Coordinates of C-alpha atoms and ligand atoms in Angstrom, one line a residue:
Chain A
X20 CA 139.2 99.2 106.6
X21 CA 139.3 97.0 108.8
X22 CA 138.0 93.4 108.3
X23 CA 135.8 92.9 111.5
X24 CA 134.1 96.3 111.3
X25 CA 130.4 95.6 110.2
X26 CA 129.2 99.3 110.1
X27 CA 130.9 101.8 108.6
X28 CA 130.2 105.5 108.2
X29 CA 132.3 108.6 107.1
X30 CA 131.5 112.3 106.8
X31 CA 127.5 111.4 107.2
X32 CA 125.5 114.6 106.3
X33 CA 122.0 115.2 106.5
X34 CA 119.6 117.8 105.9
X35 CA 116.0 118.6 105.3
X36 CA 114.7 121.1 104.0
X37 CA 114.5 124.4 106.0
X38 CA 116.5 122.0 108.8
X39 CA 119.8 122.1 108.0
X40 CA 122.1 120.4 109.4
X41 CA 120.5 117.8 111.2
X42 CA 123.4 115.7 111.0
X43 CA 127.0 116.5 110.7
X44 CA 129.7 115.1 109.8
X45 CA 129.0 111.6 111.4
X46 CA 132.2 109.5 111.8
X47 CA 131.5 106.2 113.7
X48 CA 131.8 102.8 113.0
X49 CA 130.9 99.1 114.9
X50 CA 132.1 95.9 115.0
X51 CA 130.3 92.9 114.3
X52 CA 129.2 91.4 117.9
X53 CA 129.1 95.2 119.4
X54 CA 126.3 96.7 120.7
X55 CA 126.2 100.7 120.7
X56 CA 124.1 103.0 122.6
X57 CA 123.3 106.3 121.1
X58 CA 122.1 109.2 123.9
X59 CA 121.4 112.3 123.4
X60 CA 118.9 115.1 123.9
X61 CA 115.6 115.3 122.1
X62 CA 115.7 116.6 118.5
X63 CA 119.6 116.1 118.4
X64 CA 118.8 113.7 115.4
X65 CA 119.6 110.4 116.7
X66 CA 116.7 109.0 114.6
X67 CA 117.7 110.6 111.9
X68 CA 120.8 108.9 112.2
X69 CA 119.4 105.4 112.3
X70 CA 116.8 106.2 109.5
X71 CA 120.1 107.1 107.1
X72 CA 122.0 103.3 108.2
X73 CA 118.8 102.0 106.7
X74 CA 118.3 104.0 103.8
X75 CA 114.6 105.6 105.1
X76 CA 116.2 108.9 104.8
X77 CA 118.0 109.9 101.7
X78 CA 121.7 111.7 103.1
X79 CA 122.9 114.6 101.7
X80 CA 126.8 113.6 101.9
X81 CA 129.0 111.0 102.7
X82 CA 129.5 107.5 102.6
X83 CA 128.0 104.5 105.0
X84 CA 129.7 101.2 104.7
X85 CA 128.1 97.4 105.3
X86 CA 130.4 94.8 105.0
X87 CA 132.7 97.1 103.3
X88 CA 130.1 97.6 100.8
X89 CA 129.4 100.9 100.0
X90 CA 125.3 100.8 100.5
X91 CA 125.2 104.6 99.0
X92 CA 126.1 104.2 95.8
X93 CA 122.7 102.4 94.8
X94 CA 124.6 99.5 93.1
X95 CA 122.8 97.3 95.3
X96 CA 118.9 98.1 96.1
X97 CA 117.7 99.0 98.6
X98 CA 115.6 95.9 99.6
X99 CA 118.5 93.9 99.5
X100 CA 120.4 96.4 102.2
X101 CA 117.4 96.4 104.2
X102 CA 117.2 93.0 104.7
X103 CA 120.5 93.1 106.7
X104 CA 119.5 95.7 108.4
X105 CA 117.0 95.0 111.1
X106 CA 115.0 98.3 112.6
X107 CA 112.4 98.0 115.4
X108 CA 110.4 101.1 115.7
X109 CA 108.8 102.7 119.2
X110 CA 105.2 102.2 118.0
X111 CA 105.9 98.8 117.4
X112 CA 104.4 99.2 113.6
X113 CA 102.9 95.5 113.7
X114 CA 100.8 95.4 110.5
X115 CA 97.4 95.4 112.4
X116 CA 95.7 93.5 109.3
X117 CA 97.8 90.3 110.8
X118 CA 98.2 87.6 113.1
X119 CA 101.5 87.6 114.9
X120 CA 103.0 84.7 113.6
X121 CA 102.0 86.0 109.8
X122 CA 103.2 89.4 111.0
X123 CA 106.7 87.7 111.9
X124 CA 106.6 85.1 108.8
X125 CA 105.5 87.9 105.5
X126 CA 108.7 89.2 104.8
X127 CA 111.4 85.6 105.3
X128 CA 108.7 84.1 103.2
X129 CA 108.1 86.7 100.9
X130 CA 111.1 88.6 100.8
X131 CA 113.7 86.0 101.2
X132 CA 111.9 83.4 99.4
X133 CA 112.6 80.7 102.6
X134 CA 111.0 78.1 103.1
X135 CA 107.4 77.9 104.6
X136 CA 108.0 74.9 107.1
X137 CA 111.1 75.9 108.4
X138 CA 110.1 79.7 108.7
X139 CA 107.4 78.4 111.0
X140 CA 109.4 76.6 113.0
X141 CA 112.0 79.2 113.4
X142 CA 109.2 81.5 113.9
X143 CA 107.8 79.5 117.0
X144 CA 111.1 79.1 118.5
X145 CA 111.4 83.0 118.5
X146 CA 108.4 83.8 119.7
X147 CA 109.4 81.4 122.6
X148 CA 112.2 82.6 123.6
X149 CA 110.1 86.0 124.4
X150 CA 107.4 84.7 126.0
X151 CA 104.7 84.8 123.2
X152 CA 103.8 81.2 122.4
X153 CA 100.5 81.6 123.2
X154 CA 99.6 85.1 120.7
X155 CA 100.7 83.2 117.6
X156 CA 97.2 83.3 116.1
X157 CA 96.7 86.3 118.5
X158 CA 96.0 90.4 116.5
X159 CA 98.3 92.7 117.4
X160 CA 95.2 94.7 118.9
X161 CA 95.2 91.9 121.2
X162 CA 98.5 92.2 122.6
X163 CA 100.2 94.5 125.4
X164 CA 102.3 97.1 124.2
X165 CA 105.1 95.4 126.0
X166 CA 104.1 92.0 123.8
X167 CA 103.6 93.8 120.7
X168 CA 107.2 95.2 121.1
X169 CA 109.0 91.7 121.7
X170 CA 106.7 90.5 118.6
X171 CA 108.4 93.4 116.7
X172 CA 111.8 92.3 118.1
X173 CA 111.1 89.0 116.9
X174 CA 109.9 90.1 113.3
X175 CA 113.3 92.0 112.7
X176 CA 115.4 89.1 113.8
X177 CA 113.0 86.5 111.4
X178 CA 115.2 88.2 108.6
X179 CA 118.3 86.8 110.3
X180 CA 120.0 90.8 110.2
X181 CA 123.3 91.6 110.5
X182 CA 122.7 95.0 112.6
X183 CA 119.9 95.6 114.7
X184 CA 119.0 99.2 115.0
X185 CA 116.1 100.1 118.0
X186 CA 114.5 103.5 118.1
X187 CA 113.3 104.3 121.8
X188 CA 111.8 100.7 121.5
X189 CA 110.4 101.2 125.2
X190 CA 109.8 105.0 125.0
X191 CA 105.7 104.3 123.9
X192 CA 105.4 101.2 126.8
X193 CA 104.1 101.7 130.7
X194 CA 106.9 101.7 133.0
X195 CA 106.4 98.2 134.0
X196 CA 106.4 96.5 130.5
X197 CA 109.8 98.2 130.0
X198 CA 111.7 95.7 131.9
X199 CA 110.4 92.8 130.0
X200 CA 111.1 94.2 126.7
X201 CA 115.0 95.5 127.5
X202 CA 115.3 91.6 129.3
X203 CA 114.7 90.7 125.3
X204 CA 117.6 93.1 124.4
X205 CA 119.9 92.3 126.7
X206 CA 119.6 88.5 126.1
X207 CA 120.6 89.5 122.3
X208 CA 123.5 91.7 123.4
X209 CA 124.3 88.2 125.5
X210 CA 123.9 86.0 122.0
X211 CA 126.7 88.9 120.3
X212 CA 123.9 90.6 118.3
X213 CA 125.3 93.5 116.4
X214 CA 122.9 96.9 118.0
X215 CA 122.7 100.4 117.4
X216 CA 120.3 101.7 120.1
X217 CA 118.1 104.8 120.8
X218 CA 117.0 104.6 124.4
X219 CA 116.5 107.2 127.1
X220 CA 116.9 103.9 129.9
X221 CA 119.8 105.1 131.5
X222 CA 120.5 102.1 133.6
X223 CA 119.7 99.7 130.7
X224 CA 122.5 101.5 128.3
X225 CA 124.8 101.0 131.0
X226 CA 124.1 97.8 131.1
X227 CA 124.0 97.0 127.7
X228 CA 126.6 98.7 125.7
X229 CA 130.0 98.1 124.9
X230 CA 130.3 101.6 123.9
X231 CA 128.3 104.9 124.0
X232 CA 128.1 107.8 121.4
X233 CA 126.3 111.3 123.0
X234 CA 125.1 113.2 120.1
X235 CA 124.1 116.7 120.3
X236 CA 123.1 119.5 117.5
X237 CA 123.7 116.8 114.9
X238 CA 126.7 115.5 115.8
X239 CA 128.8 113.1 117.6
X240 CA 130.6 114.9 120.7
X241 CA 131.4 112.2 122.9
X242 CA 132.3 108.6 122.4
X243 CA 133.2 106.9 125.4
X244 CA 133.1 103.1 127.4
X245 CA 129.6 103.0 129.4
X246 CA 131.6 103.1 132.8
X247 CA 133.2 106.3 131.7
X248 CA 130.8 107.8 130.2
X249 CA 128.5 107.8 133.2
X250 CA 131.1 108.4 135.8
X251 CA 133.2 111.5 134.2
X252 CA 131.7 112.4 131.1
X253 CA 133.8 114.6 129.3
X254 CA 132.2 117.5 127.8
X255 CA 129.9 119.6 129.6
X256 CA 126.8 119.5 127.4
X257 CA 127.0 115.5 128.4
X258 CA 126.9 116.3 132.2
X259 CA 124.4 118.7 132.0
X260 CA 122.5 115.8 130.3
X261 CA 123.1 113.0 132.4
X262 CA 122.5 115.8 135.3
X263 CA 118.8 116.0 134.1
X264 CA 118.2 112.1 134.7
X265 CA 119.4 112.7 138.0
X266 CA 117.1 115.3 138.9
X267 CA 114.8 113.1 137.0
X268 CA 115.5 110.5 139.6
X269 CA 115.0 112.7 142.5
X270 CA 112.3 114.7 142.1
Chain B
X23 CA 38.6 104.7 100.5
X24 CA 41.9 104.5 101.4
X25 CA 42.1 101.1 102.6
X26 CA 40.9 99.3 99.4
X27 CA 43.6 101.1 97.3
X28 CA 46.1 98.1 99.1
X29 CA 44.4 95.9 96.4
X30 CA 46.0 97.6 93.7
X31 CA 49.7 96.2 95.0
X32 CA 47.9 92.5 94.1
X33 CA 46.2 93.0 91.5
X34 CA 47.1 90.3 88.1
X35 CA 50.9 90.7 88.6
X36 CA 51.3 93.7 89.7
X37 CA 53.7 93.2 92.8
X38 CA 56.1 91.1 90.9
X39 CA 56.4 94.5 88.3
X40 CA 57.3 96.2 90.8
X41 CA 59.7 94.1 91.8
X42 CA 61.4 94.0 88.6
X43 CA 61.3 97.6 88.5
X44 CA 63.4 97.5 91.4
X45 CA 65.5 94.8 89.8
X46 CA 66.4 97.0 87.3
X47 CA 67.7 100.1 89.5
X48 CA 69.6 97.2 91.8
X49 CA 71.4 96.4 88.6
X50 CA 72.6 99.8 87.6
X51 CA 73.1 100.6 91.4
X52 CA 75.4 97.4 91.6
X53 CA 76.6 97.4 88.2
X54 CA 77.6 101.2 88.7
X55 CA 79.2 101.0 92.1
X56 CA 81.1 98.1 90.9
X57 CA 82.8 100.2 88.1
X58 CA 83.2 103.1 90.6
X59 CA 84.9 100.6 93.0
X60 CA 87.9 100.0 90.6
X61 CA 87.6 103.4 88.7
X62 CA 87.9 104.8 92.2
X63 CA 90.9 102.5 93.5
X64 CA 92.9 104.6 90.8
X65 CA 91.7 107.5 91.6
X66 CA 92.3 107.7 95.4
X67 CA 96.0 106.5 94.6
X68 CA 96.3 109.6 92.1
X69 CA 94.8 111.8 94.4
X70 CA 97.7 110.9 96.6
X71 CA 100.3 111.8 93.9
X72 CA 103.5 113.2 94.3
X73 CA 102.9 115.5 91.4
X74 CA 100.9 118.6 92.0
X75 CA 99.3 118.7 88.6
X76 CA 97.9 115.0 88.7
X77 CA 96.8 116.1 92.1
X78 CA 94.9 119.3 90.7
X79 CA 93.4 117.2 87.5
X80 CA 91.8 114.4 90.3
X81 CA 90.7 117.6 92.1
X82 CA 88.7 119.6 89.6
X83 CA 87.1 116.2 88.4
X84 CA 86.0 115.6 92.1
X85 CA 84.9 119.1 92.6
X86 CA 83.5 119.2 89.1
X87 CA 81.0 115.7 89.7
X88 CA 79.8 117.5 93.3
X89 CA 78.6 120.4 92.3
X90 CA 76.9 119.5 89.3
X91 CA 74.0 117.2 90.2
X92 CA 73.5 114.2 89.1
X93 CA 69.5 114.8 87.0
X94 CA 72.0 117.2 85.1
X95 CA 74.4 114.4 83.9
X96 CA 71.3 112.5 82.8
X97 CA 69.8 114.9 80.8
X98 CA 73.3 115.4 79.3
X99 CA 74.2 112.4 79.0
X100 CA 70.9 110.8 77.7
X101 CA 69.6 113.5 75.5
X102 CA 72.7 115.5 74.8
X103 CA 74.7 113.0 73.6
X104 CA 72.4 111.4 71.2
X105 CA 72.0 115.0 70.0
X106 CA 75.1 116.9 70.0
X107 CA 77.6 113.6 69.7
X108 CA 75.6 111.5 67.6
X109 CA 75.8 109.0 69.6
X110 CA 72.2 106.9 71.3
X111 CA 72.9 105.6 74.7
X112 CA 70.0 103.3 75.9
X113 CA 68.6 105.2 79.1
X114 CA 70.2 102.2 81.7
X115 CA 73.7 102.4 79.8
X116 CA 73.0 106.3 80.4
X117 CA 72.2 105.8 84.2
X118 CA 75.2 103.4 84.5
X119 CA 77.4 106.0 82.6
X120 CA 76.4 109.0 84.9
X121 CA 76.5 107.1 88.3
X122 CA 80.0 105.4 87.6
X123 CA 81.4 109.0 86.9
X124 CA 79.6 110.5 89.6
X125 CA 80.7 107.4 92.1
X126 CA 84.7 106.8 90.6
X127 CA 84.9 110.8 92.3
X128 CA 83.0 110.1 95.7
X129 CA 84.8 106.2 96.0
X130 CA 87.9 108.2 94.8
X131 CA 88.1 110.7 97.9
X132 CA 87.2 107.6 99.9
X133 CA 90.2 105.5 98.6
X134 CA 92.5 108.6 98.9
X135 CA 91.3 109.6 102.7
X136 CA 91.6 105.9 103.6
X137 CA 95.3 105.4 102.8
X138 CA 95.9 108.7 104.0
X139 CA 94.6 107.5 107.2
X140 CA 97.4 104.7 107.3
X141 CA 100.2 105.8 109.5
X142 CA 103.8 106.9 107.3
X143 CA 105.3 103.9 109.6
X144 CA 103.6 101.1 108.5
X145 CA 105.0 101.9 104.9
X146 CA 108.2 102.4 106.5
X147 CA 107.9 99.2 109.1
X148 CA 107.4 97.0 105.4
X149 CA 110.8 98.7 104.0
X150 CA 112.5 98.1 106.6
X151 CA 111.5 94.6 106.2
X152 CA 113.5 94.6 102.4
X153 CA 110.1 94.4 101.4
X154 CA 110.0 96.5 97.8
X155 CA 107.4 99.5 97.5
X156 CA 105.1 97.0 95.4
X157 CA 105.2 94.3 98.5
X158 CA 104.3 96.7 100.8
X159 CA 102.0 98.7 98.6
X160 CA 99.8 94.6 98.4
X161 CA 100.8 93.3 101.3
X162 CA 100.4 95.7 103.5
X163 CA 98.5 99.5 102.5
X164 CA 95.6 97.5 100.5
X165 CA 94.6 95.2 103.0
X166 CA 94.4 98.5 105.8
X167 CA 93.1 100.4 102.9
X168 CA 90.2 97.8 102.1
X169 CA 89.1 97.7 105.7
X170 CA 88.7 101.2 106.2
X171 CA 86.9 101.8 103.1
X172 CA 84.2 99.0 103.3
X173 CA 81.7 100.9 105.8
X174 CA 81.8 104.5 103.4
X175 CA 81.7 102.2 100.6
X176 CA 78.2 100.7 101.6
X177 CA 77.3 103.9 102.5
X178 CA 77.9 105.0 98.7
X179 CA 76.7 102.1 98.2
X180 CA 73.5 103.0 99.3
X181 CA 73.4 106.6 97.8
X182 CA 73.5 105.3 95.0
X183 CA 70.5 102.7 95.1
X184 CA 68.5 105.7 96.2
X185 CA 69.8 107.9 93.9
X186 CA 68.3 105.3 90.9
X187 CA 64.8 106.8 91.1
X188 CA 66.4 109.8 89.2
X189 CA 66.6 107.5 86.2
X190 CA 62.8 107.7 85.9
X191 CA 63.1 110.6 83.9
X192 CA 65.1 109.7 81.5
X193 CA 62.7 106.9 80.2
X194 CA 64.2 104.0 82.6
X195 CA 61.2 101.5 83.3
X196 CA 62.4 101.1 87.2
X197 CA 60.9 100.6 90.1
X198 CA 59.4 104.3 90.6
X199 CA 58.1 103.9 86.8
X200 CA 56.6 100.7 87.4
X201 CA 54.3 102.2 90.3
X202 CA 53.4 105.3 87.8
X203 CA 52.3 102.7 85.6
X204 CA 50.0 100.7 87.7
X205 CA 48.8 104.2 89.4
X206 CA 47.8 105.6 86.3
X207 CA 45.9 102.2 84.8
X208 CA 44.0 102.1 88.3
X209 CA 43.5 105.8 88.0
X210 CA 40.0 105.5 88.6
X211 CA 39.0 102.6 89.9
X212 CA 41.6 102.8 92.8
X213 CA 42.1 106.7 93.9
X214 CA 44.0 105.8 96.8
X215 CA 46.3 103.6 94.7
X216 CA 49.0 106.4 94.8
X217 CA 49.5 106.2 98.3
X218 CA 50.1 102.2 98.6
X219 CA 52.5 102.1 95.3
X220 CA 54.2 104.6 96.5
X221 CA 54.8 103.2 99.9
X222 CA 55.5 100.1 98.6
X223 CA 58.2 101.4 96.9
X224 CA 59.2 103.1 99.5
X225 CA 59.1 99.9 102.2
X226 CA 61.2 98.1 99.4
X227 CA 64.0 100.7 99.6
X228 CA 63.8 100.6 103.2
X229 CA 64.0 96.7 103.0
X230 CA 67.0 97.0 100.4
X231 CA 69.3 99.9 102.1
X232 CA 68.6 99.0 105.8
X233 CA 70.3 96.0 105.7
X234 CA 73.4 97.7 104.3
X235 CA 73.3 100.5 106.1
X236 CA 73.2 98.5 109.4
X237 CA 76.0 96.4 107.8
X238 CA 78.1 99.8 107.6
X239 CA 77.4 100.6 111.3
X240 CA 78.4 97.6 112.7
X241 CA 81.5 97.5 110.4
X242 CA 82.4 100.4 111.6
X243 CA 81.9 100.1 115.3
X244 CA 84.0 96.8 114.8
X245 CA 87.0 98.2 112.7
X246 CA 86.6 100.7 115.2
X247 CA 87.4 98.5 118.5
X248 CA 89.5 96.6 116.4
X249 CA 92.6 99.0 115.9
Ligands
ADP327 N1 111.0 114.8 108.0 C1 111.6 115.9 108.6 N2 111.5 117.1 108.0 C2 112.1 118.2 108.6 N3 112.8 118.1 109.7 C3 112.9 117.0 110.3 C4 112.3 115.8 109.8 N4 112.6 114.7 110.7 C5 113.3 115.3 111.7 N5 113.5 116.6 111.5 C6 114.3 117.5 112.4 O1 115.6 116.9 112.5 C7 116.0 117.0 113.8 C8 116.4 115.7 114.4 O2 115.2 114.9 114.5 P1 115.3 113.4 115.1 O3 116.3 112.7 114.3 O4 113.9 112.9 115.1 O5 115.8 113.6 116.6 P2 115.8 112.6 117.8 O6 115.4 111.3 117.3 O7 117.2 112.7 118.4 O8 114.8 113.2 118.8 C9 114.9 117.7 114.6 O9 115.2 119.1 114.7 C10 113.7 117.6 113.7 O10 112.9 118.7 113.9
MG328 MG1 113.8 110.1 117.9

């Protein structure tokens, strides 16, 4: 194994029950400092697939590394694992019972034990750099659904994660609170954030990835730079997906 | 006459007896609904069990405590538990007894509806977090939990004041006894004193359940716009 790689998976399986098969045999792996887009149609199980990394789904076979520790074999709990691991969700899942900044601050302070003052400070920088000074105190109820995704962004990265992994983080937004969010993204990508991301923002995964995996039916069938992958995608089922933002475009 | 009956409500101390009377069915109301608040807590998070059979137990105890009404439990409780288990509950512990069992099922289905209502992602959203199933399950289902549950809960709240009057006939000297009492002494001096007792009583559980129900509306209407 190699000593840079961050993420590593082998032979992932995953099934539920009367869904079998919703993942198989997942081979991938990422380097710390890459950022990975996952495409794919609808239902192919590319949440499924993040939800394993972090250990929200059990698997039903194989092995994923962190670090070159093997986070499967339940030697180290889960919460520990998680912490590394940062997810952002498409519904945002803000804890609605909570100001922003307590929103961004429950988990470093709880969790990780850090320190109150400095968490607050590193909190306000964060919420700086995206724009959100001003909703500190603010409920999530009284945010945007672009704001309340870059407050989400900004509670992941409180826990200082070595992997990000984003879920269609702009699928729930209006069109024109998507840019604002992927600006957030990309600026990460810029900083050599490690990401695994869900997103159906063709342009933006261009843009963002240093590598792209297509999933379909469960498993990985194309894995590809971003330049090639858009311009001669190899297997069919790929074209005839990419073929569908173009219509998508036209029409 | 009709009118002079009013002086009945002032007569010696009359007023302030009625008042205590409706001290004493607050304090099993409160006292009941207070023990049906935590008793419930536990319930609701059984109800939400993984296992079937904890599930089915919760079940037939809620189905069991709504179809059975509550003057039943009394009578069972008060007179046949002193007969049949030896044992003499006062007619308040009685009361308390019957109304805790009879509200730890109704707060119960509240508490289990109300974290049922709390999206699967917001447990998920705390995990992700590292947080452990114990941290999430304070820091973030109870808090939702609470807020959703306070409006039904002062509506049980206010069942259950109402529902006191019951205990009348099991020998409780509340409110509605109190106003027998001073009917019957001004039997017949005072012929219209049924109608002023008894709609004093009823303008003091107006005065006591208003408030709380208008306290569960606007909760409501504000959790409401809230989320
Ligand atoms: N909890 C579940 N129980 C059963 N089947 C599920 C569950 N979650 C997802 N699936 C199935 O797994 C497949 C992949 O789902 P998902 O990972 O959500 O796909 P994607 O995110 O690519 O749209 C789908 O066919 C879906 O129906
Ligand atoms: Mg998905």
């Amino acid at each position: 194994m190699k000593e840079k790689q961050i993420l590593q998976i082998e032979h992932l399986e995953k099934s539920y029950d009367g869904h079998p098969s919703v993942l198989r045999d997942i081979n991938f792996s990422m380097e710390k400092g890459e950022v990975v887009v996952v495409l794919g149609p609808s239902g192919c199980g590319k949440s499924t697939f993040l939800r394993c990394i972090n250990l929200l789904e059990p698997v039903s076979g194989g092995r994923i590394y962190l670090n070159g520790q093997d986070i499967l074999s339940g030697q180290k709990e889960s919460s520990r694992i998680r912490q590394e691991i940062g997810m952002v969700f498409q519904n945002y899942e803000l804890f609605p019972h909570m100001t922003i900044l307590e929103n961004v601050m429950l988990a470093p302070l709880l969790v990780q034990k850090r320190d109150r003052k400095q968490t607050v400070e590193e909190a306000g920088e964060l919420l700086a750099r995206v724009g959100l000074s001003e909703k500190q105190t603010s409920y999530p109820r009284q945010l945007s659904g672009g704001q309340k995704q870059r407050a989400a962004i900004v509670r992941a990265l409180m826990m200082r994660p070595k992997v990000l992994l984003l879920d269609e983080i702009t699928a729930a937004l209006d069109p024109e609170m998507v840019r604002e969010v992927l600006q957030v993204v990309l600026e990460l990508a810029r900083d050599g954030m490690t990401m695994l991301i869900v997103t159906h923002e063709m342009e933006f995964a261009r843009a963002v990835a240093d590598r792209v995996i297509f999933m379909d039916k469960g498993a990985i069938v194309e894995e590809q730079k971003p330049e090639d992958f858009f311009s001669c995608p190899k297997t069919d089922r790929a074209k005839r997906f990419l073929n569908m933002f173009h219509y998508e475009a036209l029409g | 006459m009709l009118s002079s009956g009013i002086g009945v409500l002032f007569q010696g101390n009359n007023f302030l007896r009625l008042l205590q009377g409706l001290m004493v069915s607050l304090r099993i109301a409160l006292l009941s609904m207070l023990l049906s608040a935590v008793f419930g807590l536990f319930l609701g998070i059984a109800m939400n069990s993984k296992k079937g059979w904890v599930r089915a137990v919760c079940r037939t105890y809620l189905e069991t405590v709504r179809v059975m009404p509550q003057l039943v439990l009394l009578f069972l409780v008060y007179f046949g538990a002193a007969k049949h288990l030896g044992m003499n509950f006062s007619g308040e512990l009685s009361a308390v007894i019957v109304f805790t069992f009879w509200g730890a099922a109704e707060m119960g289905d509240l508490v289990r509806s109300a974290f049922l209502s709390i999206p699967a992602h917001q447990y998920e959203a705390g995990c992700a977090l590292g947080m452990t199933k114990m941290q999430v399950f304070f820091y973030i289902m109870i808090p939702q939990a609470v807020r959703r549950l306070l409006p039904p809960t002062i509506n049980l709240l206010t069942r259950m004041i109402k529902t006191t009057s019951l205990v009348v006939l099991i020998g409780v000297v509340e409110v509605v006894k109190v106003g027998k009492q001073i009917i019957d002494a001004s039997r017949f001096t005072e012929p219209s004193a049924a109608f002023w007792v008894y709609g004093a009583i009823f303008l003091l559980y107006f005065a006591v359940c208003y408030p709380f129900s208008r306290a569960a509306a606007l909760l409501e209407r504000k959790l409401r716009d809230g989320n």
